[in-house]
Amino acid sequence: MKFLVFLEHHEAVLQKDSLGVLGKAASLGGEVEAVLLGAGVEGLAADAGRYGATRVHLMDDALLAAPLPQPRVDALETLVGEQDFDAVLFAASVLSADVAAGLAARLDAGLNWDLTDLAVEDGKLVGKRPELGDSVYADVGWTSEPRLALIRSGTFEPAESAGTVEVEKFESRLQDFSLAATMLEQAHEESQGPSIEDADVVVAGGRGLGSPENFALVEELAKALGGAVAATRAVVDAGWYPYAAQVGQTGKTVSPKLYIACGISGAIQHKVGMQGSSVIVAINKDPNAPIFEYADFGVVGDLHEIVPKLTELVRQRKAA
Amino acid sequence: MKIAVCVKVVPDGQLRLDPQTKRLDRSGEATLNTFDVNAVEEALKLKEAGSDVEEVVIVSFGPERGLEAMRKALAMGADRVVLVSDEAAAGSDLVATSRVLGAALERESADLVLFGQQAGDSDGAVLWAAVADRLQRPLISQVAELSREDGKVHGKRQTEYGYDVLEAPLPAVIAVSDAINEPRYPSLKGIMGAKKKPQETLSLGDLGVDAGDAGEAGSRTEVYALGDPPARGDTVKLEDDGSAAEKIVQFLLEKKAL
Ligand SMILES: Cc1cc2nc3c(=O)[nH]c(=O)nc-3n(C[C@H](O)[C@H](O)[C@H](O)COP(=O)(O)OP(=O)(O)OC[C@H]3O[C@@H](n4cnc5c(N)ncnc54)[C@H](O)[C@@H]3O)c2cc1C
Ligand SMILES: Nc1ncnc2c1ncn2[C@@H]1O[C@H](COP(=O)(O)O)[C@@H](O)[C@H]1O
């Protein structure tokens, strides 16, 4: 089987998840090639070689400088049209999800997303996909080629190998509509704010808090437990709490001894950032909230009642 | 200017897959995908802010009984709904869905097409990119703040690296984040008026889409088998009867987490 892995990069570093996907593809046997798109990125090809790629297809073009999906669909269409790949693999991200889905439409190719594993069974590529809040596991496949796959973020760890890599340049004509959207300001991490990655206890608040002021509830509980405060994207996007405190796919990954989720539905994109916690406690008033699928201790109830009581009890314990 | 909002009607409450068809069980109550209510709200805000917005049309692809759940968007203030529904379209995957929805949107030729953050039943967060490619329109996804000036839209959105600001000329496709706004509740008057607003149901034939290009025949992915998730240790889920805080403390002590 011949794989093509899409390499994502930011500030001249290849994204860890795409290296992890390279390694997974290599472990399945067959040929593993990668595609690198950007401006002034040729130097990154060698890194791909160290993580399992034997050949890197490179399109280095000023028009690909901004990490926008649509011109990347054009480039991939050209590459996939010239060379036969059995599968094109993407590590899920905001960018790569848009690239993969755009490519699916362009090529009339099947896309399976949110995969947590890949296997070759009887010569067939099979994807493993948890569904419905991870309460069901599906084996999924493709009925045509190339097979397009988005791998859930944080799934595969990169594995270094001693390979050499061949770089093959290609060109593609980018379409007008693909270049119509432009980047006015490019993201750079906002580093100020609390550090949540080293904390043993993380108390996280979501939209169920109801208002930014109510973050005081989780802050008090975190203080009583000697922990840090985290937040979901929904409340960060809404301006209730700083981005530096966000846990999830586009935020931080934490693995504390204790994670207490207050008023958080538990979307997959949140889960990928905290599933490594040793003990997960959830307080949510909706009994169907997905967070209960993976909490060790779930309470169906009103956080406004429970959290202050809990804080008080913890304080008493600590004082005793 | 015309705004189209793509919405999905999803099962209400606990989701379950039909072991026979391996598809989502859609036999129970249905509701408007909550993430799409944000997209409807954003369209209504744009209409209220810009005197040049003539119409907000709601577009969906799915079973015919979805029309009732779509009325919520009309009750909120949208002008019209279009539902593409066809027996032959059941089981459409991303490729097939984008083809059908793309055809419905071509027919509407809206200046701005809005999507919600994700379908609550499939968690894809991918459809807009496939549709934007079919329509050959610029795309901005994950938008948490949207503004509009002189035939352009600006979107601020979060990625793995912080916040970007993107610009696109109209006509464009925008997918919004669930934090972009606080959706309004339909007023009583809105609910009363919703039934009288235009509600069109189209078949694949009406859109000129071949039945072989939709449903399972038009799809490129398949589900081989469904299984249970890996077993987990003991888990507890209880309803608060006033003693939940004590029980959490008890649990934390047992786990030596306190
Ligand atoms: C590409 C992409 C990347 C993303 N990245 C991230 C990420 O990094 N991190 C992240 O968190 N999300 C991320 N998301 C968003 C994610 O899908 C969810 O939308 C988000 O996590 C929801 O946040 P929430 O749980 O705070 O809000 P909601 O989903 O609105 O949940 C609020 C919960 O609070 C409960 N509640 C309400 N009132 C009370 C009360 N009084 N007491 C108790 N419970 C109450 C409700 O029942 C509900 O379950 C991403 C999405 C996409 C598409
Ligand atoms: N069947 C559908 N009909 C119309 N719009 C849809 C449909 N499915 C999904 N959408 C839209 O696409 C967004 C993303 O869906 P998904 O990629 O399936 O998670 C949703 O929030 C809706 O705005």
PDB file of N, CA and C and ligand atoms in Angstrom, chain A residues 94 205-208 231-235 246-251 263-267 269-270 283-286 289 301-304, chain B residues 35 117-118 125 142 158 178, ligand 1:
ATOM      1  N   VAL A  94      -7.289  22.192  12.637  1.00  0.00           N
ATOM      2  CA  VAL A  94      -8.201  23.122  11.971  1.00  0.00           C
ATOM      3  C   VAL A  94      -7.864  23.179  10.477  1.00  0.00           C
ATOM      4  N   GLY A 205     -13.808  24.810  33.800  1.00  0.00           N
ATOM      5  CA  GLY A 205     -15.154  25.368  33.676  1.00  0.00           C
ATOM      6  C   GLY A 205     -15.558  25.491  32.225  1.00  0.00           C
ATOM      7  N   GLY A 206     -16.843  25.259  31.969  1.00  0.00           N
ATOM      8  CA  GLY A 206     -17.383  25.392  30.619  1.00  0.00           C
ATOM      9  C   GLY A 206     -18.562  26.341  30.616  1.00  0.00           C
ATOM     10  N   ARG A 207     -19.273  26.306  29.526  1.00  0.00           N
ATOM     11  CA  ARG A 207     -20.369  27.256  29.339  1.00  0.00           C
ATOM     12  C   ARG A 207     -21.488  27.087  30.370  1.00  0.00           C
ATOM     13  N   GLY A 208     -21.521  25.908  30.991  1.00  0.00           N
ATOM     14  CA  GLY A 208     -22.516  25.684  32.028  1.00  0.00           C
ATOM     15  C   GLY A 208     -22.366  26.614  33.225  1.00  0.00           C
ATOM     16  N   ALA A 231     -10.298  25.801  30.987  1.00  0.00           N
ATOM     17  CA  ALA A 231     -11.546  26.222  30.346  1.00  0.00           C
ATOM     18  C   ALA A 231     -11.743  25.498  29.021  1.00  0.00           C
ATOM     19  N   THR A 232     -12.973  25.530  28.516  1.00  0.00           N
ATOM     20  CA  THR A 232     -13.270  24.957  27.197  1.00  0.00           C
ATOM     21  C   THR A 232     -13.117  26.033  26.129  1.00  0.00           C
ATOM     22  N   ARG A 233     -13.078  25.607  24.891  1.00  0.00           N
ATOM     23  CA  ARG A 233     -12.968  26.596  23.816  1.00  0.00           C
ATOM     24  C   ARG A 233     -14.192  27.504  23.783  1.00  0.00           C
ATOM     25  N   ALA A 234     -15.363  26.937  24.075  1.00  0.00           N
ATOM     26  CA  ALA A 234     -16.585  27.739  23.993  1.00  0.00           C
ATOM     27  C   ALA A 234     -16.466  28.988  24.861  1.00  0.00           C
ATOM     28  N   VAL A 235     -15.930  28.841  26.064  1.00  0.00           N
ATOM     29  CA  VAL A 235     -15.843  30.010  26.950  1.00  0.00           C
ATOM     30  C   VAL A 235     -14.627  30.881  26.622  1.00  0.00           C
ATOM     31  N   GLN A 246      -6.976  27.095  28.003  1.00  0.00           N
ATOM     32  CA  GLN A 246      -7.864  26.182  27.278  1.00  0.00           C
ATOM     33  C   GLN A 246      -7.292  24.780  27.126  1.00  0.00           C
ATOM     34  N   VAL A 247      -8.158  23.813  27.374  1.00  0.00           N
ATOM     35  CA  VAL A 247      -7.799  22.407  27.215  1.00  0.00           C
ATOM     36  C   VAL A 247      -8.517  21.849  25.992  1.00  0.00           C
ATOM     37  N   GLY A 248      -7.804  21.084  25.171  1.00  0.00           N
ATOM     38  CA  GLY A 248      -8.459  20.428  24.048  1.00  0.00           C
ATOM     39  C   GLY A 248      -7.632  20.457  22.786  1.00  0.00           C
ATOM     40  N   GLN A 249      -8.271  20.064  21.696  1.00  0.00           N
ATOM     41  CA  GLN A 249      -7.574  19.926  20.412  1.00  0.00           C
ATOM     42  C   GLN A 249      -6.790  21.177  20.028  1.00  0.00           C
ATOM     43  N   THR A 250      -7.409  22.334  20.160  1.00  0.00           N
ATOM     44  CA  THR A 250      -6.713  23.566  19.778  1.00  0.00           C
ATOM     45  C   THR A 250      -6.182  24.304  20.995  1.00  0.00           C
ATOM     46  N   GLY A 251      -6.183  23.633  22.142  1.00  0.00           N
ATOM     47  CA  GLY A 251      -5.628  24.216  23.349  1.00  0.00           C
ATOM     48  C   GLY A 251      -4.541  23.308  23.889  1.00  0.00           C
ATOM     49  N   GLY A 263     -19.775  21.954  34.276  1.00  0.00           N
ATOM     50  CA  GLY A 263     -20.559  22.586  33.213  1.00  0.00           C
ATOM     51  C   GLY A 263     -19.904  22.460  31.861  1.00  0.00           C
ATOM     52  N   ILE A 264     -19.342  21.276  31.606  1.00  0.00           N
ATOM     53  CA  ILE A 264     -18.658  20.985  30.335  1.00  0.00           C
ATOM     54  C   ILE A 264     -19.364  19.802  29.677  1.00  0.00           C
ATOM     55  N   SER A 265     -19.734  19.960  28.412  1.00  0.00           N
ATOM     56  CA  SER A 265     -20.480  18.872  27.760  1.00  0.00           C
ATOM     57  C   SER A 265     -19.574  17.674  27.478  1.00  0.00           C
ATOM     58  N   GLY A 266     -18.296  17.946  27.213  1.00  0.00           N
ATOM     59  CA  GLY A 266     -17.381  16.825  26.981  1.00  0.00           C
ATOM     60  C   GLY A 266     -17.250  16.442  25.525  1.00  0.00           C
ATOM     61  N   ALA A 267     -17.260  17.441  24.634  1.00  0.00           N
ATOM     62  CA  ALA A 267     -17.069  17.192  23.201  1.00  0.00           C
ATOM     63  C   ALA A 267     -15.721  16.503  22.989  1.00  0.00           C
ATOM     64  N   GLN A 269     -13.409  17.156  20.991  1.00  0.00           N
ATOM     65  CA  GLN A 269     -12.285  18.090  20.879  1.00  0.00           C
ATOM     66  C   GLN A 269     -11.810  18.562  22.239  1.00  0.00           C
ATOM     67  N   HIS A 270     -12.672  18.470  23.241  1.00  0.00           N
ATOM     68  CA  HIS A 270     -12.236  18.767  24.610  1.00  0.00           C
ATOM     69  C   HIS A 270     -11.562  17.531  25.208  1.00  0.00           C
ATOM     70  N   ILE A 283     -19.419  17.315  36.653  1.00  0.00           N
ATOM     71  CA  ILE A 283     -20.683  17.822  37.178  1.00  0.00           C
ATOM     72  C   ILE A 283     -21.403  18.486  36.017  1.00  0.00           C
ATOM     73  N   ASN A 284     -22.561  17.949  35.663  1.00  0.00           N
ATOM     74  CA  ASN A 284     -23.306  18.469  34.517  1.00  0.00           C
ATOM     75  C   ASN A 284     -24.782  18.197  34.750  1.00  0.00           C
ATOM     76  N   LYS A 285     -25.632  19.137  34.398  1.00  0.00           N
ATOM     77  CA  LYS A 285     -27.062  18.932  34.681  1.00  0.00           C
ATOM     78  C   LYS A 285     -27.761  18.081  33.625  1.00  0.00           C
ATOM     79  N   ASP A 286     -27.095  17.842  32.498  1.00  0.00           N
ATOM     80  CA  ASP A 286     -27.711  17.046  31.429  1.00  0.00           C
ATOM     81  C   ASP A 286     -27.228  15.594  31.522  1.00  0.00           C
ATOM     82  N   ALA A 289     -25.092  14.243  28.655  1.00  0.00           N
ATOM     83  CA  ALA A 289     -23.851  14.910  28.243  1.00  0.00           C
ATOM     84  C   ALA A 289     -22.766  13.870  27.982  1.00  0.00           C
ATOM     85  N   GLY A 301     -26.328  17.164  38.020  1.00  0.00           N
ATOM     86  CA  GLY A 301     -26.856  18.163  38.946  1.00  0.00           C
ATOM     87  C   GLY A 301     -26.382  19.552  38.582  1.00  0.00           C
ATOM     88  N   ASP A 302     -26.828  20.519  39.384  1.00  0.00           N
ATOM     89  CA  ASP A 302     -26.544  21.927  39.131  1.00  0.00           C
ATOM     90  C   ASP A 302     -25.214  22.320  39.778  1.00  0.00           C
ATOM     91  N   LEU A 303     -24.281  22.739  38.959  1.00  0.00           N
ATOM     92  CA  LEU A 303     -22.961  23.081  39.490  1.00  0.00           C
ATOM     93  C   LEU A 303     -23.024  24.246  40.473  1.00  0.00           C
ATOM     94  N   HIS A 304     -24.000  25.118  40.294  1.00  0.00           N
ATOM     95  CA  HIS A 304     -24.110  26.267  41.194  1.00  0.00           C
ATOM     96  C   HIS A 304     -24.427  25.842  42.624  1.00  0.00           C
TER      97      HIS A 304
ATOM     98  N   PHE B  35     -25.600  23.456  17.410  1.00  0.00           N
ATOM     99  CA  PHE B  35     -24.523  24.266  16.848  1.00  0.00           C
ATOM    100  C   PHE B  35     -25.013  25.125  15.669  1.00  0.00           C
ATOM    101  N   GLN B 117     -20.916  24.787  13.799  1.00  0.00           N
ATOM    102  CA  GLN B 117     -19.590  24.280  14.172  1.00  0.00           C
ATOM    103  C   GLN B 117     -19.409  22.793  13.896  1.00  0.00           C
ATOM    104  N   GLN B 118     -20.445  22.028  14.121  1.00  0.00           N
ATOM    105  CA  GLN B 118     -20.345  20.593  13.880  1.00  0.00           C
ATOM    106  C   GLN B 118     -21.732  19.994  14.031  1.00  0.00           C
ATOM    107  N   ALA B 125     -17.373  18.303  11.671  1.00  0.00           N
ATOM    108  CA  ALA B 125     -16.747  19.620  11.527  1.00  0.00           C
ATOM    109  C   ALA B 125     -15.933  19.662  10.232  1.00  0.00           C
ATOM    110  N   GLN B 142     -14.494  27.935  11.630  1.00  0.00           N
ATOM    111  CA  GLN B 142     -14.287  28.109  13.092  1.00  0.00           C
ATOM    112  C   GLN B 142     -14.421  29.559  13.551  1.00  0.00           C
ATOM    113  N   GLN B 158     -10.042  30.564  16.153  1.00  0.00           N
ATOM    114  CA  GLN B 158      -8.977  29.904  16.901  1.00  0.00           C
ATOM    115  C   GLN B 158      -8.435  28.704  16.134  1.00  0.00           C
ATOM    116  N   ASP B 178     -19.283  27.752  18.227  1.00  0.00           N
ATOM    117  CA  ASP B 178     -20.488  27.764  19.072  1.00  0.00           C
ATOM    118  C   ASP B 178     -20.487  28.923  20.063  1.00  0.00           C
TER     119      ASP B 178
HETATM  120  C1  LIG C   1     -11.801  22.023  15.182  1.00  0.00           C
HETATM  121  C2  LIG C   1     -12.361  22.190  16.548  1.00  0.00           C
HETATM  122  C3  LIG C   1     -11.496  22.342  17.596  1.00  0.00           C
HETATM  123  C4  LIG C   1     -11.985  22.488  18.899  1.00  0.00           C
HETATM  124  N1  LIG C   1     -11.088  22.601  19.918  1.00  0.00           N
HETATM  125  C5  LIG C   1     -11.547  22.628  21.193  1.00  0.00           C
HETATM  126  C6  LIG C   1     -10.649  22.670  22.304  1.00  0.00           C
HETATM  127  O1  LIG C   1      -9.433  22.735  22.152  1.00  0.00           O
HETATM  128  N2  LIG C   1     -11.165  22.670  23.549  1.00  0.00           N
HETATM  129  C7  LIG C   1     -12.514  22.628  23.782  1.00  0.00           C
HETATM  130  O2  LIG C   1     -12.926  22.624  24.938  1.00  0.00           O
HETATM  131  N3  LIG C   1     -13.394  22.621  22.750  1.00  0.00           N
HETATM  132  C8  LIG C   1     -12.937  22.618  21.471  1.00  0.00           C
HETATM  133  N4  LIG C   1     -13.841  22.625  20.441  1.00  0.00           N
HETATM  134  C9  LIG C   1     -15.263  22.877  20.729  1.00  0.00           C
HETATM  135  C10 LIG C   1     -16.029  21.669  21.235  1.00  0.00           C
HETATM  136  O3  LIG C   1     -16.505  20.943  20.129  1.00  0.00           O
HETATM  137  C11 LIG C   1     -17.228  22.124  22.085  1.00  0.00           C
HETATM  138  O4  LIG C   1     -18.002  23.023  21.320  1.00  0.00           O
HETATM  139  C12 LIG C   1     -16.820  22.804  23.368  1.00  0.00           C
HETATM  140  O5  LIG C   1     -15.864  22.020  24.060  1.00  0.00           O
HETATM  141  C13 LIG C   1     -18.032  23.004  24.247  1.00  0.00           C
HETATM  142  O6  LIG C   1     -17.687  23.724  25.394  1.00  0.00           O
HETATM  143  P1  LIG C   1     -18.580  23.599  26.712  1.00  0.00           P
HETATM  144  O7  LIG C   1     -18.598  22.200  27.165  1.00  0.00           O
HETATM  145  O8  LIG C   1     -18.090  24.655  27.645  1.00  0.00           O
HETATM  146  O9  LIG C   1     -20.016  24.113  26.222  1.00  0.00           O
HETATM  147  P2  LIG C   1     -21.342  23.319  25.938  1.00  0.00           P
HETATM  148  O10 LIG C   1     -21.136  22.258  24.941  1.00  0.00           O
HETATM  149  O11 LIG C   1     -22.369  24.355  25.672  1.00  0.00           O
HETATM  150  O12 LIG C   1     -21.662  22.592  27.304  1.00  0.00           O
HETATM  151  C14 LIG C   1     -22.088  23.224  28.464  1.00  0.00           C
HETATM  152  C15 LIG C   1     -22.575  22.144  29.414  1.00  0.00           C
HETATM  153  O13 LIG C   1     -22.915  22.720  30.653  1.00  0.00           O
HETATM  154  C16 LIG C   1     -24.038  22.032  31.170  1.00  0.00           C
HETATM  155  N5  LIG C   1     -24.690  22.935  32.127  1.00  0.00           N
HETATM  156  C17 LIG C   1     -25.415  24.048  31.850  1.00  0.00           C
HETATM  157  N6  LIG C   1     -25.838  24.619  32.987  1.00  0.00           N
HETATM  158  C18 LIG C   1     -25.382  23.856  34.010  1.00  0.00           C
HETATM  159  C19 LIG C   1     -25.501  23.920  35.414  1.00  0.00           C
HETATM  160  N7  LIG C   1     -26.153  24.916  36.017  1.00  0.00           N
HETATM  161  N8  LIG C   1     -24.924  22.955  36.151  1.00  0.00           N
HETATM  162  C20 LIG C   1     -24.238  21.928  35.552  1.00  0.00           C
HETATM  163  N9  LIG C   1     -24.096  21.825  34.215  1.00  0.00           N
HETATM  164  C21 LIG C   1     -24.648  22.778  33.459  1.00  0.00           C
HETATM  165  C22 LIG C   1     -24.864  21.703  29.975  1.00  0.00           C
HETATM  166  O14 LIG C   1     -25.694  20.582  30.247  1.00  0.00           O
HETATM  167  C23 LIG C   1     -23.803  21.400  28.913  1.00  0.00           C
HETATM  168  O15 LIG C   1     -23.518  20.024  28.835  1.00  0.00           O
HETATM  169  C24 LIG C   1     -13.378  22.491  19.132  1.00  0.00           C
HETATM  170  C25 LIG C   1     -14.250  22.330  18.065  1.00  0.00           C
HETATM  171  C26 LIG C   1     -13.756  22.183  16.778  1.00  0.00           C
HETATM  172  C27 LIG C   1     -14.715  22.012  15.659  1.00  0.00           C
END
